[in-house]
Coordinates of C-alpha atoms in Angstrom, one line a residue:
Chain A
M260 CA 448.7 183.9 -51.2
E261 CA 451.5 183.4 -53.6
K262 CA 454.6 181.8 -52.4
N263 CA 457.5 184.3 -52.0
S264 CA 455.1 187.2 -51.9
C265 CA 454.1 187.1 -48.2
K266 CA 455.6 189.9 -46.1
A267 CA 453.4 189.3 -43.1
A268 CA 454.5 188.3 -39.6
I269 CA 453.1 184.8 -40.1
C270 CA 452.6 183.3 -43.6
V271 CA 450.6 180.1 -43.9
D272 CA 451.5 178.7 -47.3
H273 CA 449.2 176.1 -48.8
V274 CA 449.1 174.1 -45.6
S275 CA 447.3 170.8 -45.4
L276 CA 447.1 168.2 -42.7
K277 CA 446.2 164.7 -43.8
Y278 CA 445.6 162.1 -41.0
Y279 CA 446.7 158.5 -41.2
N280 CA 443.3 157.4 -42.3
G281 CA 443.5 159.7 -45.3
V282 CA 441.1 162.3 -44.1
Y283 CA 442.2 165.9 -44.3
G284 CA 441.9 167.9 -41.1
I285 CA 442.7 171.1 -43.0
R286 CA 443.3 171.5 -46.7
D287 CA 445.3 174.0 -48.8
I288 CA 445.1 176.9 -46.3
S289 CA 447.0 180.1 -47.2
V290 CA 446.7 183.2 -45.1
A291 CA 448.9 186.0 -44.0
L292 CA 448.6 187.2 -40.4
N293 CA 449.8 190.7 -39.6
K294 CA 450.8 192.4 -36.4
G295 CA 448.0 194.1 -34.6
E296 CA 445.2 192.0 -36.1
L297 CA 442.5 190.3 -34.1
I298 CA 441.3 187.4 -36.2
A299 CA 438.1 185.5 -35.5
L300 CA 438.4 181.9 -36.6
I301 CA 434.9 180.6 -37.2
G302 CA 433.2 177.5 -38.6
A303 CA 430.9 174.7 -37.6
N304 CA 432.0 171.8 -35.4
G305 CA 434.6 169.7 -37.2
A306 CA 435.4 172.5 -39.7
G307 CA 439.1 172.2 -38.8
K308 CA 439.5 175.2 -36.4
S309 CA 441.4 173.4 -33.6
T310 CA 443.5 171.5 -36.1
F311 CA 444.4 174.7 -37.9
L312 CA 445.4 176.3 -34.5
N313 CA 447.4 173.3 -33.5
V314 CA 449.2 173.4 -36.9
L315 CA 449.7 177.2 -36.6
C316 CA 451.5 176.9 -33.3
G317 CA 453.6 174.0 -34.3
L318 CA 452.0 171.3 -32.2
L319 CA 450.9 169.5 -35.4
Q320 CA 453.1 169.4 -38.5
P321 CA 451.5 170.0 -41.8
T322 CA 451.7 167.1 -44.3
E323 CA 451.8 169.7 -47.1
G324 CA 452.9 173.3 -47.2
D325 CA 454.6 175.3 -44.5
I326 CA 454.0 178.0 -41.9
Y327 CA 456.6 180.8 -41.9
Y328 CA 457.2 182.9 -38.8
D329 CA 459.1 186.2 -39.0
K330 CA 462.4 185.3 -37.3
K331 CA 462.2 188.6 -35.4
I332 CA 459.2 187.5 -33.4
I333 CA 460.0 183.9 -32.8
D334 CA 462.9 181.9 -31.4
V335 CA 462.8 178.3 -32.7
S336 CA 464.3 177.0 -29.5
T337 CA 461.5 178.4 -27.3
P338 CA 458.5 179.2 -29.6
F339 CA 456.0 179.4 -26.8
H340 CA 458.0 182.3 -25.2
Q341 CA 456.4 184.3 -28.0
I342 CA 453.2 182.4 -28.4
G343 CA 450.4 182.5 -25.8
W344 CA 448.4 179.3 -26.3
S345 CA 445.2 178.1 -24.8
K346 CA 443.5 175.0 -26.2
Q347 CA 439.9 173.9 -26.3
T348 CA 440.3 171.2 -23.7
H349 CA 442.0 172.4 -20.5
A350 CA 445.8 171.9 -20.8
I351 CA 446.3 172.4 -17.1
D352 CA 448.2 170.4 -14.5
W353 CA 445.5 168.9 -12.4
Y354 CA 447.9 168.3 -9.5
L355 CA 448.8 172.0 -9.1
N356 CA 446.7 174.8 -7.7
V357 CA 445.6 177.9 -9.7
Y358 CA 448.6 180.0 -8.8
D359 CA 451.2 177.3 -9.5
N360 CA 449.7 176.5 -12.9
V361 CA 450.0 180.2 -14.0
F362 CA 453.3 180.7 -12.2
F363 CA 454.7 177.7 -14.1
G364 CA 453.8 179.3 -17.4
A365 CA 455.5 182.5 -16.3
R366 CA 458.7 180.6 -15.3
M367 CA 458.6 178.6 -18.5
S368 CA 458.5 181.8 -20.5
G369 CA 461.8 182.8 -19.1
M370 CA 460.8 185.2 -16.3
K371 CA 462.8 185.3 -13.1
K372 CA 461.0 184.2 -9.9
K373 CA 460.2 187.7 -8.6
E374 CA 458.9 188.9 -11.9
A375 CA 456.9 185.7 -12.5
K376 CA 455.3 186.0 -9.1
Q377 CA 454.2 189.6 -9.7
R378 CA 453.0 188.9 -13.2
T379 CA 451.1 185.8 -12.1
L380 CA 449.2 187.8 -9.5
E381 CA 448.4 190.5 -12.1
V382 CA 447.0 188.2 -14.6
L383 CA 445.0 186.2 -12.0
E384 CA 443.4 189.5 -11.1
L385 CA 442.7 190.2 -14.7
V386 CA 440.8 186.9 -15.2
G387 CA 439.1 187.2 -11.8
L388 CA 440.8 184.3 -10.1
L389 CA 443.0 186.1 -7.5
E390 CA 440.8 185.1 -4.6
L391 CA 440.9 181.5 -5.8
K392 CA 444.7 181.4 -6.3
D393 CA 445.3 178.7 -3.7
R394 CA 442.5 176.4 -4.8
D395 CA 443.2 173.1 -6.6
V396 CA 442.2 173.3 -10.2
D397 CA 440.0 170.2 -10.0
A398 CA 437.9 172.0 -7.4
L399 CA 437.0 174.8 -9.8
S400 CA 434.1 175.1 -12.2
G401 CA 434.7 174.5 -15.9
G402 CA 434.7 178.2 -16.6
Q403 CA 437.2 178.9 -13.9
Q404 CA 439.4 176.1 -15.2
Q405 CA 439.2 177.8 -18.6
R406 CA 440.3 181.0 -17.0
V407 CA 443.4 179.4 -15.5
Q408 CA 444.4 178.3 -18.9
I409 CA 443.8 181.7 -20.4
A410 CA 445.7 183.3 -17.5
R411 CA 448.7 181.1 -18.3
A412 CA 448.5 182.1 -22.0
L413 CA 448.4 185.8 -21.1
V414 CA 451.0 185.7 -18.3
H415 CA 453.9 186.5 -20.5
N416 CA 454.0 189.3 -23.1
A417 CA 453.6 187.1 -26.1
S418 CA 453.7 188.5 -29.6
I419 CA 451.1 186.0 -30.8
L420 CA 448.0 184.8 -29.0
I421 CA 446.4 181.6 -30.2
L422 CA 443.3 180.9 -28.3
D423 CA 441.0 178.0 -29.1
E424 CA 437.4 178.8 -27.9
P425 CA 438.6 180.8 -24.9
T426 CA 435.1 182.1 -24.2
T427 CA 433.6 178.6 -23.8
G428 CA 432.3 178.2 -20.3
L429 CA 432.9 181.8 -19.4
D430 CA 430.1 184.0 -18.1
A431 CA 429.1 187.0 -20.3
Q432 CA 431.0 189.6 -18.3
T433 CA 434.2 187.6 -18.2
S434 CA 434.0 186.9 -21.9
E435 CA 433.6 190.5 -22.7
N436 CA 436.5 191.5 -20.3
L437 CA 438.7 188.9 -22.0
L438 CA 437.9 190.1 -25.5
N439 CA 438.4 193.7 -24.4
H440 CA 441.9 192.7 -23.1
L441 CA 442.6 190.8 -26.3
R442 CA 441.6 193.9 -28.3
E443 CA 444.0 196.0 -26.3
R444 CA 446.8 193.5 -26.9
A445 CA 446.1 193.6 -30.6
N446 CA 446.1 197.4 -30.6
D447 CA 449.6 197.1 -29.0
G448 CA 450.7 195.0 -32.1
V449 CA 450.1 191.5 -30.9
I450 CA 448.7 189.0 -33.4
V451 CA 445.5 187.5 -31.8
I452 CA 443.7 184.6 -33.3
V453 CA 440.6 183.4 -31.5
S454 CA 438.3 180.6 -32.5
S455 CA 434.8 180.9 -31.1
H456 CA 431.2 180.0 -31.6
D457 CA 430.1 183.1 -29.7
L458 CA 429.8 185.2 -32.9
N459 CA 427.9 188.1 -31.4
L460 CA 430.7 188.6 -29.0
V461 CA 433.7 188.3 -31.3
D462 CA 431.8 190.5 -33.8
A463 CA 432.4 193.5 -31.5
F464 CA 436.2 193.0 -31.3
C465 CA 437.6 191.3 -34.4
D466 CA 439.3 192.9 -37.4
K467 CA 439.3 189.9 -39.7
V468 CA 437.3 186.8 -40.2
L469 CA 438.7 183.4 -41.2
L470 CA 435.9 181.0 -41.9
L471 CA 436.6 177.3 -42.4
K472 CA 434.4 174.7 -43.7
E473 CA 435.4 171.0 -44.0
G474 CA 439.0 172.0 -43.5
K475 CA 439.1 174.6 -46.3
I476 CA 439.0 178.3 -46.2
V477 CA 435.6 179.7 -47.2
T478 CA 436.7 183.3 -46.6
F479 CA 439.5 185.3 -45.1
E480 CA 438.9 189.0 -45.2
S481 CA 438.1 192.0 -43.0
K482 CA 435.0 191.9 -41.0
Q483 CA 433.5 194.8 -43.0
Q484 CA 434.2 193.0 -46.3
F485 CA 432.8 189.8 -44.9
L486 CA 429.6 191.5 -43.7
A487 CA 429.2 193.4 -47.0
R488 CA 429.7 190.2 -49.0
Y489 CA 427.2 188.0 -47.1
V490 CA 424.7 190.4 -45.6
D491 CA 423.1 192.9 -47.9
K492 CA 420.0 193.6 -45.8
E493 CA 419.4 195.8 -42.7
V494 CA 416.3 195.9 -40.5
L495 CA 414.5 199.2 -40.1
T496 CA 412.0 199.6 -37.3
I497 CA 409.7 202.7 -37.3
A498 CA 407.3 203.5 -34.6
Y499 CA 404.4 206.0 -35.4
E500 CA 401.2 207.5 -34.3
G501 CA 398.1 207.3 -36.5
D502 CA 396.9 204.8 -39.1
L503 CA 398.7 203.8 -42.3
P504 CA 396.3 203.8 -45.3
P505 CA 396.3 200.9 -47.8
V506 CA 398.0 203.1 -50.4
A507 CA 401.0 203.6 -48.1
I508 CA 401.1 199.9 -47.3
Q509 CA 401.1 199.0 -51.0
Q510 CA 404.0 201.4 -51.6
L511 CA 406.0 199.9 -48.8
E512 CA 405.4 196.4 -50.1
E513 CA 406.8 197.4 -53.4
I514 CA 410.1 198.5 -51.7
A515 CA 410.7 195.8 -49.1
Y516 CA 409.4 192.9 -47.1
F517 CA 407.8 194.4 -44.0
V518 CA 405.7 193.6 -41.0
E519 CA 403.2 195.9 -39.4
N520 CA 402.3 195.5 -35.8
D521 CA 400.7 197.8 -33.3
H522 CA 401.8 201.2 -34.7
Q523 CA 405.2 199.9 -35.6
I524 CA 406.6 198.6 -38.9
R525 CA 409.7 196.5 -39.4
L526 CA 411.2 196.4 -42.8
E527 CA 414.1 194.5 -44.3
I528 CA 415.8 197.0 -46.6
A529 CA 418.9 196.9 -48.8
R530 CA 422.0 198.3 -47.1
E531 CA 422.3 201.2 -49.5
M532 CA 418.7 202.3 -49.2
Q533 CA 418.2 205.7 -47.6
V534 CA 415.8 205.9 -44.6
G535 CA 414.3 209.0 -46.2
T536 CA 412.7 206.9 -49.0
I537 CA 410.6 205.1 -46.4
I538 CA 409.8 208.2 -44.4
R539 CA 408.5 210.1 -47.5
I540 CA 406.0 207.3 -48.0
I541 CA 404.5 207.2 -44.5
D542 CA 405.0 210.8 -43.4
P543 CA 401.9 212.3 -45.1
Y544 CA 399.7 209.9 -43.1
V545 CA 401.3 209.3 -39.7
R546 CA 403.6 211.0 -37.1
V547 CA 406.9 209.1 -36.8
V548 CA 408.0 208.8 -33.2
D549 CA 411.0 206.5 -33.4
I550 CA 413.4 205.1 -36.0
K551 CA 415.9 202.3 -35.4
R552 CA 418.2 200.8 -38.0
D553 CA 419.9 197.5 -37.1
S554 CA 422.9 196.1 -39.1
P555 CA 423.2 192.3 -39.0
G556 CA 426.5 191.2 -37.5
L557 CA 428.9 188.3 -37.9
R558 CA 426.4 185.8 -36.7
E559 CA 423.9 186.6 -39.4
A560 CA 426.6 186.7 -42.0
Y561 CA 427.9 183.3 -40.8
L562 CA 424.4 181.8 -41.0
E563 CA 424.0 183.3 -44.5
V564 CA 427.3 181.6 -45.6
A565 CA 426.2 178.4 -43.9
R566 CA 423.2 178.4 -46.1
E567 CA 425.3 178.7 -49.2
K568 CA 426.9 175.3 -50.0
G569 CA 430.5 175.1 -51.1
E570 CA 431.3 178.6 -52.2
V571 CA 435.0 179.4 -51.8
T572 CA 436.1 183.0 -51.9
Q573 CA 439.2 184.5 -50.4
G574 CA 439.9 188.1 -49.9
Chain B
M294 CA 460.2 180.2 -48.3
K295 CA 463.0 182.4 -49.8
K296 CA 462.2 186.0 -49.2
S297 CA 464.2 187.6 -52.0
S298 CA 462.0 190.6 -52.3
T299 CA 462.1 191.6 -48.6
T300 CA 464.5 191.9 -45.7
L301 CA 462.2 189.6 -43.6
S302 CA 463.7 186.4 -42.6
Y303 CA 461.6 183.4 -41.7
V304 CA 461.6 180.1 -39.8
T305 CA 459.0 177.4 -40.2
T306 CA 457.1 175.4 -37.5
K307 CA 459.1 172.4 -38.6
D308 CA 462.2 174.1 -37.0
F309 CA 460.4 174.4 -33.7
R310 CA 461.1 171.1 -32.0
N311 CA 464.5 170.7 -33.7
G312 CA 465.7 173.9 -32.2
V313 CA 465.2 173.0 -28.6
R314 CA 468.4 172.5 -26.6
F315 CA 469.0 171.1 -23.1
Q316 CA 469.0 173.8 -20.5
W317 CA 469.7 173.2 -16.8
R318 CA 467.4 176.0 -15.8
K319 CA 464.4 174.6 -17.6
A320 CA 465.1 171.1 -16.1
F321 CA 465.2 172.8 -12.7
I322 CA 462.0 174.7 -13.2
L323 CA 460.3 171.4 -14.3
A324 CA 461.7 169.5 -11.3
E325 CA 460.4 172.3 -9.0
N326 CA 457.0 172.0 -10.6
E327 CA 457.0 168.2 -10.2
L328 CA 457.7 168.6 -6.5
K329 CA 454.8 171.0 -6.1
A330 CA 452.5 168.5 -7.9
I331 CA 453.6 165.7 -5.5
R332 CA 452.8 167.9 -2.6
N333 CA 449.2 167.8 -3.8
N334 CA 449.2 164.1 -4.2
K335 CA 449.2 162.9 -0.6
P336 CA 448.2 159.3 -1.2
L337 CA 451.3 158.8 -3.4
L338 CA 453.5 160.4 -0.7
V339 CA 452.0 158.2 2.1
N340 CA 452.4 155.1 -0.1
A341 CA 456.0 155.8 -1.0
F342 CA 456.8 156.5 2.7
F343 CA 455.1 153.5 4.4
N344 CA 455.3 150.6 2.0
P345 CA 459.0 149.9 2.1
I346 CA 459.0 150.4 5.9
L347 CA 456.1 148.0 6.3
Y348 CA 457.9 145.4 4.2
L349 CA 461.0 145.7 6.3
V350 CA 459.5 145.8 9.7
F351 CA 456.7 143.3 9.3
F352 CA 457.4 141.0 6.3
M353 CA 461.2 140.6 6.0
A354 CA 461.9 140.8 9.8
G355 CA 459.1 138.2 10.3
L356 CA 460.6 135.9 7.7
R357 CA 464.1 136.4 9.0
G358 CA 463.8 133.9 11.9
M359 CA 462.5 131.2 9.6
A360 CA 465.1 131.8 6.8
G361 CA 468.4 132.1 8.6
D362 CA 471.5 133.1 6.6
I363 CA 471.6 133.0 2.8
Q364 CA 474.6 131.9 0.8
I365 CA 475.3 134.2 -2.2
G366 CA 477.1 133.2 -5.4
N367 CA 480.7 133.7 -4.3
G368 CA 480.4 131.4 -1.2
V369 CA 479.7 134.2 1.2
E370 CA 476.9 133.8 3.7
I371 CA 474.9 136.8 4.8
D372 CA 472.0 137.6 7.1
F373 CA 468.6 137.2 5.5
L374 CA 467.7 140.8 6.2
M375 CA 471.0 142.0 4.8
F376 CA 470.0 140.0 1.7
T377 CA 466.5 141.2 1.4
L378 CA 467.1 144.9 2.3
P379 CA 468.5 145.6 -1.3
G380 CA 465.4 143.7 -2.5
I381 CA 463.2 146.3 -0.7
F382 CA 465.4 149.1 -2.2
M383 CA 464.6 147.5 -5.6
M384 CA 460.9 147.3 -4.8
L385 CA 461.0 151.0 -4.1
V386 CA 462.9 151.7 -7.4
I387 CA 460.2 149.9 -9.4
S388 CA 457.3 151.5 -7.5
L389 CA 458.7 154.9 -8.3
M390 CA 458.1 154.2 -12.0
G391 CA 454.4 154.8 -11.2
H392 CA 455.2 158.4 -10.5
T393 CA 456.7 159.1 -13.9
V394 CA 453.9 157.2 -15.6
Y395 CA 451.1 159.2 -14.0
R396 CA 452.9 162.5 -14.4
S397 CA 453.8 161.9 -18.1
T398 CA 450.3 160.6 -18.7
I399 CA 448.9 163.9 -17.5
D400 CA 451.3 165.8 -19.7
K401 CA 450.3 163.7 -22.7
R402 CA 446.6 163.5 -22.1
W403 CA 446.1 167.2 -21.5
G404 CA 448.5 168.6 -24.0
L405 CA 451.1 169.8 -21.5
L406 CA 453.8 167.8 -23.2
G407 CA 453.6 170.0 -26.2
Y408 CA 453.4 173.1 -24.0
K409 CA 456.6 172.1 -22.2
F410 CA 458.5 171.2 -25.4
M411 CA 457.4 174.4 -27.1
N412 CA 458.7 176.3 -24.1
G413 CA 462.2 174.9 -24.6
I414 CA 462.1 171.8 -22.5
S415 CA 464.3 169.3 -24.3
P416 CA 463.6 165.6 -24.0
L417 CA 466.6 165.1 -21.7
A418 CA 465.4 168.0 -19.5
Y419 CA 462.0 166.5 -19.5
V420 CA 463.2 163.1 -18.3
S421 CA 465.5 164.8 -15.8
G422 CA 462.7 166.9 -14.4
L423 CA 460.5 163.8 -13.9
I424 CA 463.2 161.8 -12.2
V425 CA 464.0 164.3 -9.5
Y426 CA 461.1 163.3 -7.3
P427 CA 461.9 159.5 -7.5
F428 CA 465.6 160.3 -6.7
L429 CA 464.7 162.3 -3.6
V430 CA 462.2 159.7 -2.4
F431 CA 464.7 156.9 -3.0
I432 CA 467.5 158.8 -1.1
G433 CA 465.3 159.6 1.8
Q434 CA 463.8 156.1 2.1
T435 CA 467.1 154.4 1.7
F436 CA 468.6 156.3 4.6
L437 CA 465.4 155.6 6.7
L438 CA 465.4 151.9 5.9
A439 CA 469.2 151.7 6.6
G440 CA 468.6 153.5 9.9
L441 CA 465.8 151.1 10.8
S442 CA 467.9 148.1 9.9
F443 CA 470.4 149.0 12.6
F444 CA 467.7 148.0 15.1
Y445 CA 467.9 144.5 13.6
G446 CA 471.6 144.4 14.1
L447 CA 472.7 144.9 10.5
Q448 CA 476.1 146.4 9.9
Y449 CA 477.5 148.0 6.8
S450 CA 479.7 150.9 5.9
L451 CA 478.4 154.4 5.0
I452 CA 480.4 154.3 1.8
H453 CA 478.7 151.1 0.8
L454 CA 475.3 152.7 1.6
L455 CA 476.1 155.8 -0.5
L456 CA 477.3 153.7 -3.4
T457 CA 474.1 151.6 -3.1
I458 CA 472.1 154.7 -3.3
L459 CA 474.0 155.7 -6.4
M460 CA 473.4 152.3 -8.0
G461 CA 469.7 152.5 -7.1
M462 CA 469.5 155.9 -8.8
V463 CA 471.0 154.3 -11.9
A464 CA 468.2 151.7 -11.7
I465 CA 465.6 154.4 -11.2
V466 CA 466.7 156.0 -14.5
F467 CA 465.9 152.7 -16.2
W468 CA 462.5 152.2 -14.7
C469 CA 461.4 155.8 -15.0
C470 CA 462.4 155.8 -18.6
I471 CA 460.5 152.5 -19.1
G472 CA 457.5 154.3 -17.6
I473 CA 457.8 157.2 -20.0
I474 CA 458.3 154.8 -22.9
I475 CA 455.1 153.0 -22.0
T476 CA 453.3 156.3 -21.7
T477 CA 454.4 157.5 -25.1
R478 CA 453.6 154.3 -26.9
V479 CA 450.3 153.3 -25.4
N480 CA 447.3 155.5 -26.1
D481 CA 444.7 153.6 -24.2
Y482 CA 445.1 154.3 -20.5
H483 CA 443.2 151.2 -19.4
Q484 CA 445.7 149.1 -21.4
R485 CA 448.5 151.0 -19.8
D486 CA 447.3 150.6 -16.3
M487 CA 446.8 146.9 -16.9
V488 CA 450.4 146.6 -18.2
L489 CA 451.8 148.4 -15.2
G490 CA 449.6 146.5 -12.7
L491 CA 450.7 143.2 -14.2
L492 CA 454.3 144.2 -14.4
Q493 CA 455.4 145.2 -11.0
L494 CA 455.0 142.1 -8.7
P495 CA 456.1 139.5 -11.3
L496 CA 459.2 141.6 -12.0
L497 CA 460.2 141.4 -8.3
F498 CA 459.2 137.8 -7.8
T499 CA 461.1 136.5 -10.8
A500 CA 464.3 138.1 -9.7
P501 CA 466.5 137.4 -6.7
A502 CA 465.0 140.3 -4.7
F503 CA 463.8 138.3 -1.7
Y504 CA 465.4 134.9 -2.3
A505 CA 468.6 133.4 -3.8
I506 CA 468.0 132.6 -7.4
E507 CA 470.1 129.4 -7.1
S508 CA 467.5 127.9 -4.9
A509 CA 464.6 128.7 -7.2
P510 CA 463.1 126.2 -9.8
S511 CA 464.9 126.2 -13.2
Y512 CA 462.0 128.0 -15.0
I513 CA 462.2 130.9 -12.6
Q514 CA 466.0 131.0 -13.1
M515 CA 465.4 131.1 -16.9
I516 CA 462.8 133.9 -16.6
A517 CA 465.2 135.7 -14.2
S518 CA 467.9 135.8 -16.8
F519 CA 465.6 138.0 -19.0
N520 CA 464.5 140.2 -16.1
P521 CA 466.4 143.5 -15.7
V522 CA 465.6 143.4 -12.0
T523 CA 467.9 140.4 -11.6
Y524 CA 470.9 142.4 -12.7
Q525 CA 469.9 145.5 -10.9
V526 CA 469.2 143.9 -7.5
T527 CA 472.3 141.8 -7.8
A528 CA 474.4 144.9 -8.5
I529 CA 472.8 146.9 -5.7
R530 CA 473.2 144.0 -3.2
S531 CA 476.8 143.3 -4.2
I532 CA 477.7 147.0 -3.4
F533 CA 475.7 147.0 -0.2
I534 CA 477.4 144.0 1.3
G535 CA 480.8 145.1 0.1
Y536 CA 481.5 142.5 -2.7
P537 CA 480.9 144.5 -5.8
D538 CA 479.9 142.5 -8.9
F539 CA 481.3 144.6 -11.7
T540 CA 479.6 142.6 -14.4
M541 CA 476.2 143.2 -12.9
I542 CA 477.1 146.9 -12.3
C543 CA 478.1 147.4 -15.9
I544 CA 475.0 145.7 -17.2
T545 CA 472.8 147.9 -14.9
V546 CA 474.5 151.0 -16.1
L547 CA 474.3 149.9 -19.8
I548 CA 470.6 149.1 -19.7
S549 CA 469.8 152.4 -17.9
T550 CA 471.7 154.3 -20.6
G551 CA 469.9 152.4 -23.3
A552 CA 466.5 153.1 -21.7
L553 CA 467.4 156.8 -21.3
L554 CA 468.4 157.1 -25.0
L555 CA 465.3 155.3 -26.1
A556 CA 463.0 157.4 -23.9
I557 CA 464.7 160.6 -25.3
L558 CA 464.2 159.3 -28.9
L559 CA 460.6 158.5 -28.4
I560 CA 459.8 161.8 -26.6
R561 CA 461.5 163.6 -29.4
K562 CA 459.1 161.9 -31.8
A563 CA 456.0 161.9 -29.6
E564 CA 452.8 163.4 -30.9
L565 CA 452.1 166.6 -29.1
V566 CA 448.3 166.6 -29.7
S567 CA 446.8 163.7 -27.7
R568 CA 444.8 160.9 -29.1
E569 CA 444.4 159.3 -25.7
H570 CA 441.2 157.5 -24.9

């Protein structure tokens, strides 16, 4: 991103954070975050995801570069009125019960008592904690504690949601509900940035992928571009009746790597290859009963990138 | 970043903390939250309630018969209990520092400090919010102790008692700010607990809280001259017995103001992402 050219809601401009010991937490990160985008922040442990999120919301100051927020969506005297924030470790008050933790967030965001009460109950219902609202947070499971923190991040109508591994410790259904909700918020124009290791899950909801490695950007682009860039294969599974003759097997081997097993073949084919090409080879000998084509997702793409060492591209 | 090519106007994250201003409303919300947190910490409540009473009823009242009257600096003789009751007030003041330490530790350790600041809590509002509970406990306990002392025949005016409470609150500002300062500066909580554990009793016992400093060995008198409790307890006592020592009162106000300013400064510069261990 060129300085002075950014017109997004949030512009991260050549931001680095160097610790006292000389090690960089993040290095030369430039991204533009637009309203209505749900961005998946991914990377291995220690890649700089949490550091980046802490810098993004102002809790850590960059040692180089700057982060620019559109003045229309943020008030510098109360930035967290517009930012819903949840950190990796539970930033909750251990001496308050579930309700009071979330209610405090609502009051802090500027709501009057009556509105804060109503909104607190709504968001507790959303995260499935309404029945546990009077329980002390230290008596909850790790996943439930995580939900308290998420509820507090969602309790006010923030323009930006910055959530560091929100699905950690959550059961599958709650994770999916949460990401569904975040998707809806993004559709309403909220900027949502979520770090997660649960790539299969975020795959279904995110618009863009920001991949960090050793504090640097490996890629920042739309999910489709990311997948197209790093995953050029698909898996085709064909079930059939009859026997494939050696001549057909030889023809298939020339086209793609494949495995034959009990009247079923699995082929790794190029994304652009037509299924008809395969069918034409086997159709004279067997009766095709089922065809399934699987596109690899974010997880496979991430693993592909992880195999490549040190490549830096930015979309 | 100048945005010459667009109508968008930007602020940077560096402006965030500088933009926060003191708001009474935020301080009130924080104080309300602190009181809710205390409600869930019953051991602290029980401790704060019983300790000063036990000291008065069993310790000081027991020693009274042995000690007799005590002569204070200006030649006035007062009852031992009248002398030591301000010492118990002072003990209460110092013990309330523990509250601000454990609350500010939670804020720092779990990242709530940053959350609060980014929600518009200014350093002054933060300190104010944390001090409300110690103030309330001190006011309540002082009235209770004063009421109990009537049973031992102590007499004092209500005005003096109210001014004593006011002076005690000034001292609370000092010790609570010291607690916050320790929390912001020490990242190792074992080290912090050790400092606090070692601090409290020697502070009381090297100051004229329960005995006249003039009767103490010279090394204690020397240590006492560096101990803020000496000035605070003398100021409180002088008001309580009706012979205000304005020098001690001024010193007490000054050191509290200094501690408050230092605490605000350190909170303003505090790291918002914890490196506690």
